[in-house]
PDB file of C-alpha atoms and ligand atoms in Angstrom:
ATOM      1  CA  UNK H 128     -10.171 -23.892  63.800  1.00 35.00           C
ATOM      2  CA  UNK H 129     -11.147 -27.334  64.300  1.00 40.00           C
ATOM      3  CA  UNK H 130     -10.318 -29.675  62.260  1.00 42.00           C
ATOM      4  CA  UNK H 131     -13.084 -31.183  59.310  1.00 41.00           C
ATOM      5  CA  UNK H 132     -13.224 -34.823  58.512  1.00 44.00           C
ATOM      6  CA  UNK H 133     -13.431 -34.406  55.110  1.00 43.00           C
ATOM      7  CA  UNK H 134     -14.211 -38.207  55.095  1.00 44.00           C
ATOM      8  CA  UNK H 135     -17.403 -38.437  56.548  1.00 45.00           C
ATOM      9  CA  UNK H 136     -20.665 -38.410  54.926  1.00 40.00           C
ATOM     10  CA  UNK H 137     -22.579 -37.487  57.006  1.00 42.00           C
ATOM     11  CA  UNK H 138     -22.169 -33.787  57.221  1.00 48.00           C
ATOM     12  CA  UNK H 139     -24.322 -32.696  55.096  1.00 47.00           C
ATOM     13  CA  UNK H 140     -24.589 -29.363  53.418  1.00 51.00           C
ATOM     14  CA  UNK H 141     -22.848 -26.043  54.122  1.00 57.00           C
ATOM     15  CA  UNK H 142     -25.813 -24.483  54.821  1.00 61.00           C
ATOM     16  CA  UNK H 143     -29.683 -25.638  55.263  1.00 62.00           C
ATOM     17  CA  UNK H 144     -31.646 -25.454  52.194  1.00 62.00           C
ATOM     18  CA  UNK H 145     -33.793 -22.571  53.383  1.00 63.00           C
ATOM     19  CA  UNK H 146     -30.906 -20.427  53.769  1.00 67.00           C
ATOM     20  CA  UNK H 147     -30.452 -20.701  50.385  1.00 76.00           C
ATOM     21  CA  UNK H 148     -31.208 -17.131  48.483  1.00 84.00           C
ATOM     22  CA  UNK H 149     -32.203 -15.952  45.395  1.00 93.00           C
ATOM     23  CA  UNK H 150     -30.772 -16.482  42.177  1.00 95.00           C
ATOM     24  CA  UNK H 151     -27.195 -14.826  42.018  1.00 96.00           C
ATOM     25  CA  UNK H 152     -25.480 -16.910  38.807  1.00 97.00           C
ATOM     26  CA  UNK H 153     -27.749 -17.531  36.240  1.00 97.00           C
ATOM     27  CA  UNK H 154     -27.062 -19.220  32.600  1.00 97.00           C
ATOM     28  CA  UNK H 155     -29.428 -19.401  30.230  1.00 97.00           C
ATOM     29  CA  UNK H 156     -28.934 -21.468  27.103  1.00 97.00           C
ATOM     30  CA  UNK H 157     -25.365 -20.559  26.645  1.00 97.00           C
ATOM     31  CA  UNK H 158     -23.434 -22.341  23.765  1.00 98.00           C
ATOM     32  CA  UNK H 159     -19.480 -22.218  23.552  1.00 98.00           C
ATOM     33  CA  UNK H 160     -17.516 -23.411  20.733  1.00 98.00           C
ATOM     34  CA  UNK H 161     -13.603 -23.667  19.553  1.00 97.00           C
ATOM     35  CA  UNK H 162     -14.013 -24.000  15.983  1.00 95.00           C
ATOM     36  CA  UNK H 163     -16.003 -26.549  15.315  1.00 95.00           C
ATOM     37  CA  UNK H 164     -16.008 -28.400  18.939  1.00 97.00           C
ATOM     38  CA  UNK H 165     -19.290 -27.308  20.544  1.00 98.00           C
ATOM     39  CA  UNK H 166     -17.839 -26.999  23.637  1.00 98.00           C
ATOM     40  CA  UNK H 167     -20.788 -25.795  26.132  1.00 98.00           C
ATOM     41  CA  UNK H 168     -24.206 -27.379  24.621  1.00 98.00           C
ATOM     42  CA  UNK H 169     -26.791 -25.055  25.561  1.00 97.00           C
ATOM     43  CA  UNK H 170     -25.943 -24.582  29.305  1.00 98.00           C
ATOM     44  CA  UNK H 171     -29.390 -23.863  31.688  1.00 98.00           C
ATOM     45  CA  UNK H 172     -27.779 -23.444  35.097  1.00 98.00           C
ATOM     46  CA  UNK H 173     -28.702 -21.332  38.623  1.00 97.00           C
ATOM     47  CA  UNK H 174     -26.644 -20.854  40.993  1.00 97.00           C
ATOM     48  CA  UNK H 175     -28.278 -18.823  44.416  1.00 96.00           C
ATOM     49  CA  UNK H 176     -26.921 -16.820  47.025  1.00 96.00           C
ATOM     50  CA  UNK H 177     -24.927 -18.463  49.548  1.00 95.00           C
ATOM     51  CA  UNK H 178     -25.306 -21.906  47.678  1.00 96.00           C
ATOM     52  CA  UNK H 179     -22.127 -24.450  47.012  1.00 97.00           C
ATOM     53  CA  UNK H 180     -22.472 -26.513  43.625  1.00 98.00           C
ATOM     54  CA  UNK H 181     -20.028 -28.710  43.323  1.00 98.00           C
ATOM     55  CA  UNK H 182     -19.189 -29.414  39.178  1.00 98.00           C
ATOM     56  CA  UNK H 183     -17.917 -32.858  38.083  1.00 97.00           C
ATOM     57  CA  UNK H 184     -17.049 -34.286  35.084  1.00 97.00           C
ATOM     58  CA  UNK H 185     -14.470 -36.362  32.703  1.00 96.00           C
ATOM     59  CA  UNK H 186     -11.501 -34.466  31.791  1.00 96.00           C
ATOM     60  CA  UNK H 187     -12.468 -32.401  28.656  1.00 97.00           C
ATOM     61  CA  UNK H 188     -15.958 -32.296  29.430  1.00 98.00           C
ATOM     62  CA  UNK H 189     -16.252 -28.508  29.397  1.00 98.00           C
ATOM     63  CA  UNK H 190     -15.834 -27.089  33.454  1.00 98.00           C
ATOM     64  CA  UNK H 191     -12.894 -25.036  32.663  1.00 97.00           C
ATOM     65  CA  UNK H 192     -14.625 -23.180  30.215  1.00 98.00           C
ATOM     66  CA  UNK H 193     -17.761 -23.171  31.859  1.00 98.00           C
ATOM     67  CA  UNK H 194     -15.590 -20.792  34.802  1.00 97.00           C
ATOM     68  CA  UNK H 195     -14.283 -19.185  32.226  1.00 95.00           C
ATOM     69  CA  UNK H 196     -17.229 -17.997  30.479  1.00 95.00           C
ATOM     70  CA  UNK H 197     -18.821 -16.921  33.767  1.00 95.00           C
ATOM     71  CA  UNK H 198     -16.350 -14.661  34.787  1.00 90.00           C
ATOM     72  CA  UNK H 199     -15.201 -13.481  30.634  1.00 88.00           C
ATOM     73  CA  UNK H 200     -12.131 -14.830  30.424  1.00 90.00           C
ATOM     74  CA  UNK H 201     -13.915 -16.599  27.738  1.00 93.00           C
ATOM     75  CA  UNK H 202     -16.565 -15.759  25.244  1.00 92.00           C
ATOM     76  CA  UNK H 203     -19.776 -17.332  24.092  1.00 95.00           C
ATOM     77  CA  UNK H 204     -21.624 -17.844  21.268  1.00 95.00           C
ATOM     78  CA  UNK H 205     -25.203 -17.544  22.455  1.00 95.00           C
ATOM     79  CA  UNK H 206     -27.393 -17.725  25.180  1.00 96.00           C
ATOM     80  CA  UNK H 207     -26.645 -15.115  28.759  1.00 94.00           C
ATOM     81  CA  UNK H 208     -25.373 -15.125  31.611  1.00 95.00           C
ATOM     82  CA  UNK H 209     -26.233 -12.975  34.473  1.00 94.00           C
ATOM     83  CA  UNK H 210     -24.410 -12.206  37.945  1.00 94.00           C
ATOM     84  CA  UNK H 211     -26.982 -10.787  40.381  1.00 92.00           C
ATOM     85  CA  UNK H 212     -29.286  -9.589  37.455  1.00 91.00           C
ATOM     86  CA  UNK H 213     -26.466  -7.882  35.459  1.00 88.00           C
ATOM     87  CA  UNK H 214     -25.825  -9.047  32.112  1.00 87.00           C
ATOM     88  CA  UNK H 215     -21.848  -9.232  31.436  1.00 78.00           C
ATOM     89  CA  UNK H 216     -20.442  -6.529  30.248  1.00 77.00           C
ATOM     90  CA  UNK H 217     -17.966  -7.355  27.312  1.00 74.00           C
ATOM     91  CA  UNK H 218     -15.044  -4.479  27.865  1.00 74.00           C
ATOM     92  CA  UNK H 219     -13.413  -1.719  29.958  1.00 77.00           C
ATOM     93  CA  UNK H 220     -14.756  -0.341  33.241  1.00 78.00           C
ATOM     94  CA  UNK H 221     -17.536  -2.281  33.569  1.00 78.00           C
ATOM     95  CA  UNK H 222     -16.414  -5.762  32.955  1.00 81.00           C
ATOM     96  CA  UNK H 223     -13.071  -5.258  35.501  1.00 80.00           C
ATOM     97  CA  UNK H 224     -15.784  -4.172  38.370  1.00 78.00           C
ATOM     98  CA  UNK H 225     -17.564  -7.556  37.345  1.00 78.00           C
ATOM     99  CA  UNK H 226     -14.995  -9.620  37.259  1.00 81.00           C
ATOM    100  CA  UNK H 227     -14.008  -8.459  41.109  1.00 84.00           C
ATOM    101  CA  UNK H 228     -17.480  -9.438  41.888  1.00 91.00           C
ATOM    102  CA  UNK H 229     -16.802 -12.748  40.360  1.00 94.00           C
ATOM    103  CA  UNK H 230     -13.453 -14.321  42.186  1.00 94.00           C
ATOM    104  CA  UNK H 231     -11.670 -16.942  40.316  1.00 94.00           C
ATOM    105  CA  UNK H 232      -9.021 -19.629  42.064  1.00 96.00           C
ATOM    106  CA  UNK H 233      -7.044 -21.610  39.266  1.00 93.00           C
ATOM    107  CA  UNK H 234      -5.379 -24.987  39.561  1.00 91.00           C
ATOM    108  CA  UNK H 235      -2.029 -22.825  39.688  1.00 88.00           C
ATOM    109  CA  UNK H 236      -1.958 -20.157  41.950  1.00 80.00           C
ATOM    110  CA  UNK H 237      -1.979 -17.767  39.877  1.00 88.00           C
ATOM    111  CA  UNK H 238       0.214 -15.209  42.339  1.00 95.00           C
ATOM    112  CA  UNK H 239       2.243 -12.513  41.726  1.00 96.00           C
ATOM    113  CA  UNK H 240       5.694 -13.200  41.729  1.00 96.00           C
ATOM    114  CA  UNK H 241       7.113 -10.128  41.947  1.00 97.00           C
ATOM    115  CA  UNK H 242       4.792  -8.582  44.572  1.00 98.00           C
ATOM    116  CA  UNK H 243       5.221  -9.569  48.525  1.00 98.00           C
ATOM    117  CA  UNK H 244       1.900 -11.943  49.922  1.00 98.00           C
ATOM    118  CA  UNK H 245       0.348  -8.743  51.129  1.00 98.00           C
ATOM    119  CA  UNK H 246       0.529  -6.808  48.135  1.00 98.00           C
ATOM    120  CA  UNK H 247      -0.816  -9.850  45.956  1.00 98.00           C
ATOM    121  CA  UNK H 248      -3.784  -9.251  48.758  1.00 98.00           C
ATOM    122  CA  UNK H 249      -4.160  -5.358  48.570  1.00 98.00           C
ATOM    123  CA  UNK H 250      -3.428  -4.991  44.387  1.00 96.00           C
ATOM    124  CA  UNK H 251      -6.859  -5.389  42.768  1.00 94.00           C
ATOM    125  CA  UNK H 252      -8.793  -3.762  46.311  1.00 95.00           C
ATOM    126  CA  UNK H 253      -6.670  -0.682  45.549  1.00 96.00           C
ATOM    127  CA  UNK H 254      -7.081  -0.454  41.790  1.00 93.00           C
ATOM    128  CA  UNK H 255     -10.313  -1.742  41.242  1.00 90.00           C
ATOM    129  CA  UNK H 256     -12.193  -1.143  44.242  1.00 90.00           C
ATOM    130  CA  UNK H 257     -10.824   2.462  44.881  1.00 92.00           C
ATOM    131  CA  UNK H 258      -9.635   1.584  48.522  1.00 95.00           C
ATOM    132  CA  UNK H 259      -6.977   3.202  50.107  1.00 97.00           C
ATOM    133  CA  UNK H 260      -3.784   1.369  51.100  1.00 97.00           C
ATOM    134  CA  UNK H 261      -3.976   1.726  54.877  1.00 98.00           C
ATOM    135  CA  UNK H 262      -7.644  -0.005  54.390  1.00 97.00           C
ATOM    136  CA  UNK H 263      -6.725  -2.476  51.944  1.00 98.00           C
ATOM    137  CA  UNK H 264      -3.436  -3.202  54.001  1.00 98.00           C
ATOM    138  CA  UNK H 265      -5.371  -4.065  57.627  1.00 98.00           C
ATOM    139  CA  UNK H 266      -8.375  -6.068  55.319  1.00 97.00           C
ATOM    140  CA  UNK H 267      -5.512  -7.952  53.816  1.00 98.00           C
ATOM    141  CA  UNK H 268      -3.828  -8.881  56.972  1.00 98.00           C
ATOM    142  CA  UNK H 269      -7.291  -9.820  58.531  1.00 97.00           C
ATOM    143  CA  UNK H 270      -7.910 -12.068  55.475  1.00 97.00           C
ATOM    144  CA  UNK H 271      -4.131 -13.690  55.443  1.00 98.00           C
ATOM    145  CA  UNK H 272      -5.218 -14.417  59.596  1.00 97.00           C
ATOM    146  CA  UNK H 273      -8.602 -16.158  58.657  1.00 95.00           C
ATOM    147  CA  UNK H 274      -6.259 -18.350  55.976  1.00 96.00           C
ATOM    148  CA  UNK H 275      -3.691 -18.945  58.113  1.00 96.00           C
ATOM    149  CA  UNK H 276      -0.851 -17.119  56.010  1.00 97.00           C
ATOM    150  CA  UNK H 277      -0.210 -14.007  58.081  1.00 97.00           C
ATOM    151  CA  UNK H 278       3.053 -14.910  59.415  1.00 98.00           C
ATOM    152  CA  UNK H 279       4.431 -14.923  56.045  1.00 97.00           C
ATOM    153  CA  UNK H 280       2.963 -11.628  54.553  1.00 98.00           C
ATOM    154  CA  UNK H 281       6.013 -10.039  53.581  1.00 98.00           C
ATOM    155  CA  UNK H 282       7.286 -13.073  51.767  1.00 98.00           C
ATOM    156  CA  UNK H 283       7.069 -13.530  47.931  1.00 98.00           C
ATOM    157  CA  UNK H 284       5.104 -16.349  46.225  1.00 97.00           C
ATOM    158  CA  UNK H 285       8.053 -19.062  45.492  1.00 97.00           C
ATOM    159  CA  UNK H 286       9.060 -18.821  49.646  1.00 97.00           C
ATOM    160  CA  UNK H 287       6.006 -20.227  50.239  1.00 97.00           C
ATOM    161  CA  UNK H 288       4.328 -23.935  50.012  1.00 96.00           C
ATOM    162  CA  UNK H 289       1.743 -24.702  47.331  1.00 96.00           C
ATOM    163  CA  UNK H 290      -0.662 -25.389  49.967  1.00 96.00           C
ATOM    164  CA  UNK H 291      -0.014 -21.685  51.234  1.00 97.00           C
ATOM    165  CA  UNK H 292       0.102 -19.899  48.010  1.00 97.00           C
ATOM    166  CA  UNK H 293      -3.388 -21.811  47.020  1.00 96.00           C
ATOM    167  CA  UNK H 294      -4.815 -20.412  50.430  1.00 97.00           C
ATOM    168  CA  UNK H 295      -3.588 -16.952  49.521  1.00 97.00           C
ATOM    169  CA  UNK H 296      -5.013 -16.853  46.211  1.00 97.00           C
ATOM    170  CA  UNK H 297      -8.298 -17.593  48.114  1.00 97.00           C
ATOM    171  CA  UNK H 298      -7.582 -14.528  50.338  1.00 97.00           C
ATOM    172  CA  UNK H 299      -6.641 -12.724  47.378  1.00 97.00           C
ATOM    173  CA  UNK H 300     -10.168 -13.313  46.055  1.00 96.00           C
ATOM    174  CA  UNK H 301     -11.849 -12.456  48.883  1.00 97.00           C
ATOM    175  CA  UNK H 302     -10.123  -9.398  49.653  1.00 96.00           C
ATOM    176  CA  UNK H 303     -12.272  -8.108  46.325  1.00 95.00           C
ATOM    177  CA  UNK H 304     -15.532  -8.726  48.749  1.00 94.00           C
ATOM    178  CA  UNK H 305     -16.729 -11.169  45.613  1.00 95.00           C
ATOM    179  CA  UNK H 306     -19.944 -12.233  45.496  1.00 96.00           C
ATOM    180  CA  UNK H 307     -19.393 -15.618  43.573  1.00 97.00           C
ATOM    181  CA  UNK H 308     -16.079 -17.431  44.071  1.00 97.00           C
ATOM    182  CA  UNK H 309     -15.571 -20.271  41.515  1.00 98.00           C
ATOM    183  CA  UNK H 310     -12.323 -22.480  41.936  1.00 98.00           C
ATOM    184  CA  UNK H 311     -11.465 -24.642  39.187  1.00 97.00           C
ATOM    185  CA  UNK H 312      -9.527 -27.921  40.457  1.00 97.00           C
ATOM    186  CA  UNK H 313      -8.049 -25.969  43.439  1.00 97.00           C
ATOM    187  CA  UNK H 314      -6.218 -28.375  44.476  1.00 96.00           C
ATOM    188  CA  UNK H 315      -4.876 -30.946  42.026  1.00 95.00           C
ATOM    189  CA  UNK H 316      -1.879 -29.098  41.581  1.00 93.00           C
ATOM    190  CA  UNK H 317      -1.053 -30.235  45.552  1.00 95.00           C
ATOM    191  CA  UNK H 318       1.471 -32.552  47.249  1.00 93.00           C
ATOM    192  CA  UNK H 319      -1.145 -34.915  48.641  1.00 93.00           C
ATOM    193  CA  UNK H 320      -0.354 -33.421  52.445  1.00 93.00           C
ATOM    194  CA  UNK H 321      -1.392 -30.244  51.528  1.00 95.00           C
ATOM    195  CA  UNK H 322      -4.737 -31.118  50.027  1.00 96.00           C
ATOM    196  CA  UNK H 323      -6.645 -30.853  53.125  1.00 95.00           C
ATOM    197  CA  UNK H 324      -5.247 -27.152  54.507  1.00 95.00           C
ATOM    198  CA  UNK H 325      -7.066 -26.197  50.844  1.00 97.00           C
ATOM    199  CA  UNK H 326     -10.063 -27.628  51.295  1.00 96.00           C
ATOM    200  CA  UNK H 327     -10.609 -26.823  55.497  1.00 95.00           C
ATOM    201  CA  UNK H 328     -10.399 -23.393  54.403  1.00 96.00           C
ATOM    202  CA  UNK H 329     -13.233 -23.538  51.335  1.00 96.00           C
ATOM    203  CA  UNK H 330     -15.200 -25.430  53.660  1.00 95.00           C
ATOM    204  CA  UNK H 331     -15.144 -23.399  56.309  1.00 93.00           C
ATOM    205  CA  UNK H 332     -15.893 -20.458  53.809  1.00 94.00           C
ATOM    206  CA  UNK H 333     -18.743 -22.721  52.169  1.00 94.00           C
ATOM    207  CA  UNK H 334     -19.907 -23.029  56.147  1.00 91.00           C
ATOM    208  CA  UNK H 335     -19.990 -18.791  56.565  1.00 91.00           C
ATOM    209  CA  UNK H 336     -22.506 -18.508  53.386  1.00 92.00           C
ATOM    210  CA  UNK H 337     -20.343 -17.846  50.230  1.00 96.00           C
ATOM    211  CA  UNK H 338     -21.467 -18.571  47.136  1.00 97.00           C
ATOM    212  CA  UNK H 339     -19.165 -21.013  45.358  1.00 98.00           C
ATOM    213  CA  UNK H 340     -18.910 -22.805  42.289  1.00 98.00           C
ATOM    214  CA  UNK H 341     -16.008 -25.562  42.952  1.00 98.00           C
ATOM    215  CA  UNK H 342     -14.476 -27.821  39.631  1.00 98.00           C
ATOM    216  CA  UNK H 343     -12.684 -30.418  41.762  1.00 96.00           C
ATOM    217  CA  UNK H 344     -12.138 -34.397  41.797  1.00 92.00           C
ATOM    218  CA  UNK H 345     -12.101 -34.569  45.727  1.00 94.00           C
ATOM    219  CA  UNK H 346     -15.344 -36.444  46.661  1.00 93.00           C
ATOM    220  CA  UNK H 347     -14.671 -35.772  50.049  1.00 92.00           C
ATOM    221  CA  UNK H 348     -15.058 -32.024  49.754  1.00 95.00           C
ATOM    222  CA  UNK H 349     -18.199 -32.430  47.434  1.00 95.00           C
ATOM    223  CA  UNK H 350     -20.173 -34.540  50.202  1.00 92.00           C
ATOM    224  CA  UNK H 351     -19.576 -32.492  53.008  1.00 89.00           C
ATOM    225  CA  UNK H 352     -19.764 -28.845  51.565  1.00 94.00           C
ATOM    226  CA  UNK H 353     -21.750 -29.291  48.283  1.00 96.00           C
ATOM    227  CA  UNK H 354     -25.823 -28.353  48.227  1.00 95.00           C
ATOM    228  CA  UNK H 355     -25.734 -29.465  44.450  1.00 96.00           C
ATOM    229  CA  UNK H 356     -23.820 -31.746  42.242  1.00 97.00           C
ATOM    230  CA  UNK H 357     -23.565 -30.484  38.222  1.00 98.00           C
ATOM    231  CA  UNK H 358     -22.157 -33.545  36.339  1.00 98.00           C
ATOM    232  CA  UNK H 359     -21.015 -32.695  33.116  1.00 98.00           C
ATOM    233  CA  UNK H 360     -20.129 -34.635  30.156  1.00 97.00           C
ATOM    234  CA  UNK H 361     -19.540 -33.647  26.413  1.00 97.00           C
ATOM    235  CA  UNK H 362     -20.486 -30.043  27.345  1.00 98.00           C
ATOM    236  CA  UNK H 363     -23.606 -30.572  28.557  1.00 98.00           C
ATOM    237  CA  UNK H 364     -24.628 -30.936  31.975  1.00 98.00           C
ATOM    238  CA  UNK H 365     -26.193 -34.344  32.679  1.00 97.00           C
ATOM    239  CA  UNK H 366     -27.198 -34.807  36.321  1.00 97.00           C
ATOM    240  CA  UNK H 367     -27.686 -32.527  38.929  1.00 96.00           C
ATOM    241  CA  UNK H 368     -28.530 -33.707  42.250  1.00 96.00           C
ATOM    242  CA  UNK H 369     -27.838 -33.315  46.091  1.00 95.00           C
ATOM    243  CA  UNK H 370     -24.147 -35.235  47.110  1.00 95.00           C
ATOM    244  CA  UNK H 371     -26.227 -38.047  48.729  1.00 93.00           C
ATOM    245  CA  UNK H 372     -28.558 -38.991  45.989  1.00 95.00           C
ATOM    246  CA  UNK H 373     -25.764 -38.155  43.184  1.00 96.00           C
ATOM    247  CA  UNK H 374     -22.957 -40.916  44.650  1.00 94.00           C
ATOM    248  CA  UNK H 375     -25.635 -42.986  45.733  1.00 94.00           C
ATOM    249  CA  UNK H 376     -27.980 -43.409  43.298  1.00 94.00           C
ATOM    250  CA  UNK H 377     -26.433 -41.019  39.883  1.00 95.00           C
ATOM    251  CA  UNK H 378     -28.995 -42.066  37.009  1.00 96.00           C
ATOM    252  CA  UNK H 379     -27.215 -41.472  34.047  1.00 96.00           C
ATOM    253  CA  UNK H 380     -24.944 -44.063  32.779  1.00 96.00           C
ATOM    254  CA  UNK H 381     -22.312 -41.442  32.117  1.00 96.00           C
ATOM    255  CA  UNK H 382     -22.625 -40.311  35.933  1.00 97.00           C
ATOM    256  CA  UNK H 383     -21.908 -44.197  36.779  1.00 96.00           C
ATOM    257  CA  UNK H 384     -18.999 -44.701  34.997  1.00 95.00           C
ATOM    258  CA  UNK H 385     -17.675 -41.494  36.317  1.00 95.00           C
ATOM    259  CA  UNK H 386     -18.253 -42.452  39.681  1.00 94.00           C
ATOM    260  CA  UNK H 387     -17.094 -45.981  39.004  1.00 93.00           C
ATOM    261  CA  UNK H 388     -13.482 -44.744  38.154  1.00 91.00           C
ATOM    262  CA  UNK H 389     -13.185 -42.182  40.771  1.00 84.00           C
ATOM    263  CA  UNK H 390     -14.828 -43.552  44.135  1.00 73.00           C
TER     264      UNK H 390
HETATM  265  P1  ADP N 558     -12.438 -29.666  31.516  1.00 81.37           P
HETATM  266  O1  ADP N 558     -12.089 -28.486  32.341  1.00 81.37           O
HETATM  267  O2  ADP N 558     -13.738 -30.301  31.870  1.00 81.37           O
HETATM  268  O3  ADP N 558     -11.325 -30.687  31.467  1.00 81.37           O
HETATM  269  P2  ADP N 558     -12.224 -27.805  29.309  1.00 81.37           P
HETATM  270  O4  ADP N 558     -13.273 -26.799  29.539  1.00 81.37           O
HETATM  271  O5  ADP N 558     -10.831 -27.436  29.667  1.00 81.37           O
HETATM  272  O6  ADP N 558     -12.644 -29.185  30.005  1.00 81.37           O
HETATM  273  O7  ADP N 558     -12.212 -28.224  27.785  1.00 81.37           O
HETATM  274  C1  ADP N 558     -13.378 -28.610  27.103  1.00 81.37           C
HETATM  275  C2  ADP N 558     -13.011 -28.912  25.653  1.00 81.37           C
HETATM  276  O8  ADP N 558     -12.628 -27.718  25.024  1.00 81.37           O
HETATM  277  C3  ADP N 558     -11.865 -29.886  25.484  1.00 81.37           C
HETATM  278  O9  ADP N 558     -12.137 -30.693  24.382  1.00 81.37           O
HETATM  279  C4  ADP N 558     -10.697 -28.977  25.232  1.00 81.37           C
HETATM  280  O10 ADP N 558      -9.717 -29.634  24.479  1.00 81.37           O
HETATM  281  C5  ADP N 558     -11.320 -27.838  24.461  1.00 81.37           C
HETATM  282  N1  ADP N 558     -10.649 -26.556  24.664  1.00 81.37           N
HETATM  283  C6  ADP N 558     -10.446 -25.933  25.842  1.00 81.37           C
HETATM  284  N2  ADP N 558      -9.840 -24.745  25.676  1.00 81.37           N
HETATM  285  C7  ADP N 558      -9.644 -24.622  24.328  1.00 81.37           C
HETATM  286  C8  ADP N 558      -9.071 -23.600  23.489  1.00 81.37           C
HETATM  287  N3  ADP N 558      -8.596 -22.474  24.017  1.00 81.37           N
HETATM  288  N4  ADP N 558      -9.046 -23.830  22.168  1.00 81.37           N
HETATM  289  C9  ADP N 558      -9.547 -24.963  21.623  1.00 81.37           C
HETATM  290  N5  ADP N 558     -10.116 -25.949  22.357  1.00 81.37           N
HETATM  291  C10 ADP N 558     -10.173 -25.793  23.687  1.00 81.37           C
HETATM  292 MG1   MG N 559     -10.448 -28.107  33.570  1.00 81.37          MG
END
């Protein structure tokens, strides 16, 4: 693959604007709390098919939970939230089928230690998407390729850099054919060098049409592979805009002062 310049502006989106589908994520006034911290403040946000939205924010602001609460892992207190028209369901059967439709990439990777590369690959395809071994086996190996991990497939986690466990927890997540990936801060548990092997592969995934819902801090990433910027503060989100007009011109004053730290 050839490689992105994460650095330049001028990109523009992952895909053209009238690519973009119907709606796939949808939250409708969803409130979150821990005790009495109102964590998520009545949350109105649509994500569509093949769309990247790119969520920033102060630390604490509420974009862990907010992945959390799309994909279960958390609770809420009101309000819905729907993946391709389906409700969540809260338990069993149902919720584990979700949740493969939903993929999920952590700040740690999250891999099996015990279990070789391929078999953190071809676990949840087996057991929760019923295929069969020899299937899930070549799928995994054609997903390791596209990441560039394949050499190392029979390897366990801890032989491998962070940079190359974070890119096979993204082939781990799309071995479940997800139709949603959300990453939250995907990278800031890097060595600096490997930053940019990370982020080549979500924006060349970003380029192919996945849906994606990215927490990160790298600006870079958001202005070449972002349609949308969320900007969250306090639990609510505060701007939304396209990467130009949001580090350009943000309106809020809490979107400034973010921006005036980070950029
Ligand atoms: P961000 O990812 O934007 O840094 P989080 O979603 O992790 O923010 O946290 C939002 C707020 O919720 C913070 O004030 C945090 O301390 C609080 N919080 C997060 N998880 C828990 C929890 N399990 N119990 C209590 N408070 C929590
Ligand atoms: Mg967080």
């Amino acid at each position: 693959a050839e490689p992105i310049d994460l650095s330049d502006p001028t990109q523009g989106p992952s895909i053209a604007p009238d690519q973009i589908g119907e709606p796939l994520v949808v939250l409708t006034g969803v409130d979150k709390y821990f005790g009495d911290l109102h964590v998520l403040q009545h949350i109105d946000l649509t994500v569509h098919k093949g769309e990247v939205v790119v969520v920033l924010g102060p630390s604490g602001s509420g974009k862990s939970t907010l992945c959390r609460a799309i994909n279960r892992l958390e609770t809420i207190q009101s309000g819905t939230i729907t993946i391709d028209g389906s409700e969540l369901p809260s338990e069993g059967k149902a919720l584990a089928n979700l949740r493969a439709d939903v993929g999920m990439v952590f700040q740690s990777f999250n891999l099996f230690a015990h279990k070789t590369i391929l078999e953190n690959v071809t676990l949840g395809p087996i057991k929760v998407r019923k295929k069969s071994t020899a299937e899930a086996k070549q799928r995994g190996m054609e997903l390791l390729k596209r990441v560039g991990v394949d050499s190392q497939a029979s390897k366990y986690p801890a032989q491998l850099s962070g940079g190359q466990q974070q890119r096979v927890a993204i082939a781990r997540a799309l071995a479940m054919d997800p139709k949603v990936i959300l990453f939250d801060e995907p990278t800031s548990a890097l060595d600096p060098e490997m930053v940019n092997e990370v982020l080549d592969v979500m924006v060349s995934l970003a380029k192919q049409g996945m849906t994606m819902i990215v927490v990160t801090h790298e600006m870079g990433f958001a202005r070449k592979a972002a349609n949308r910027v969320v900007f969250m503060a306090d639990g609510q989100i505060v701007e939304e805009a396209d990467p130009e007009t949001f580090f350009t011109a943000a309106k809020s004053h809490r979107a400034k002062d973010f921006l005036s730290k980070i950029l």
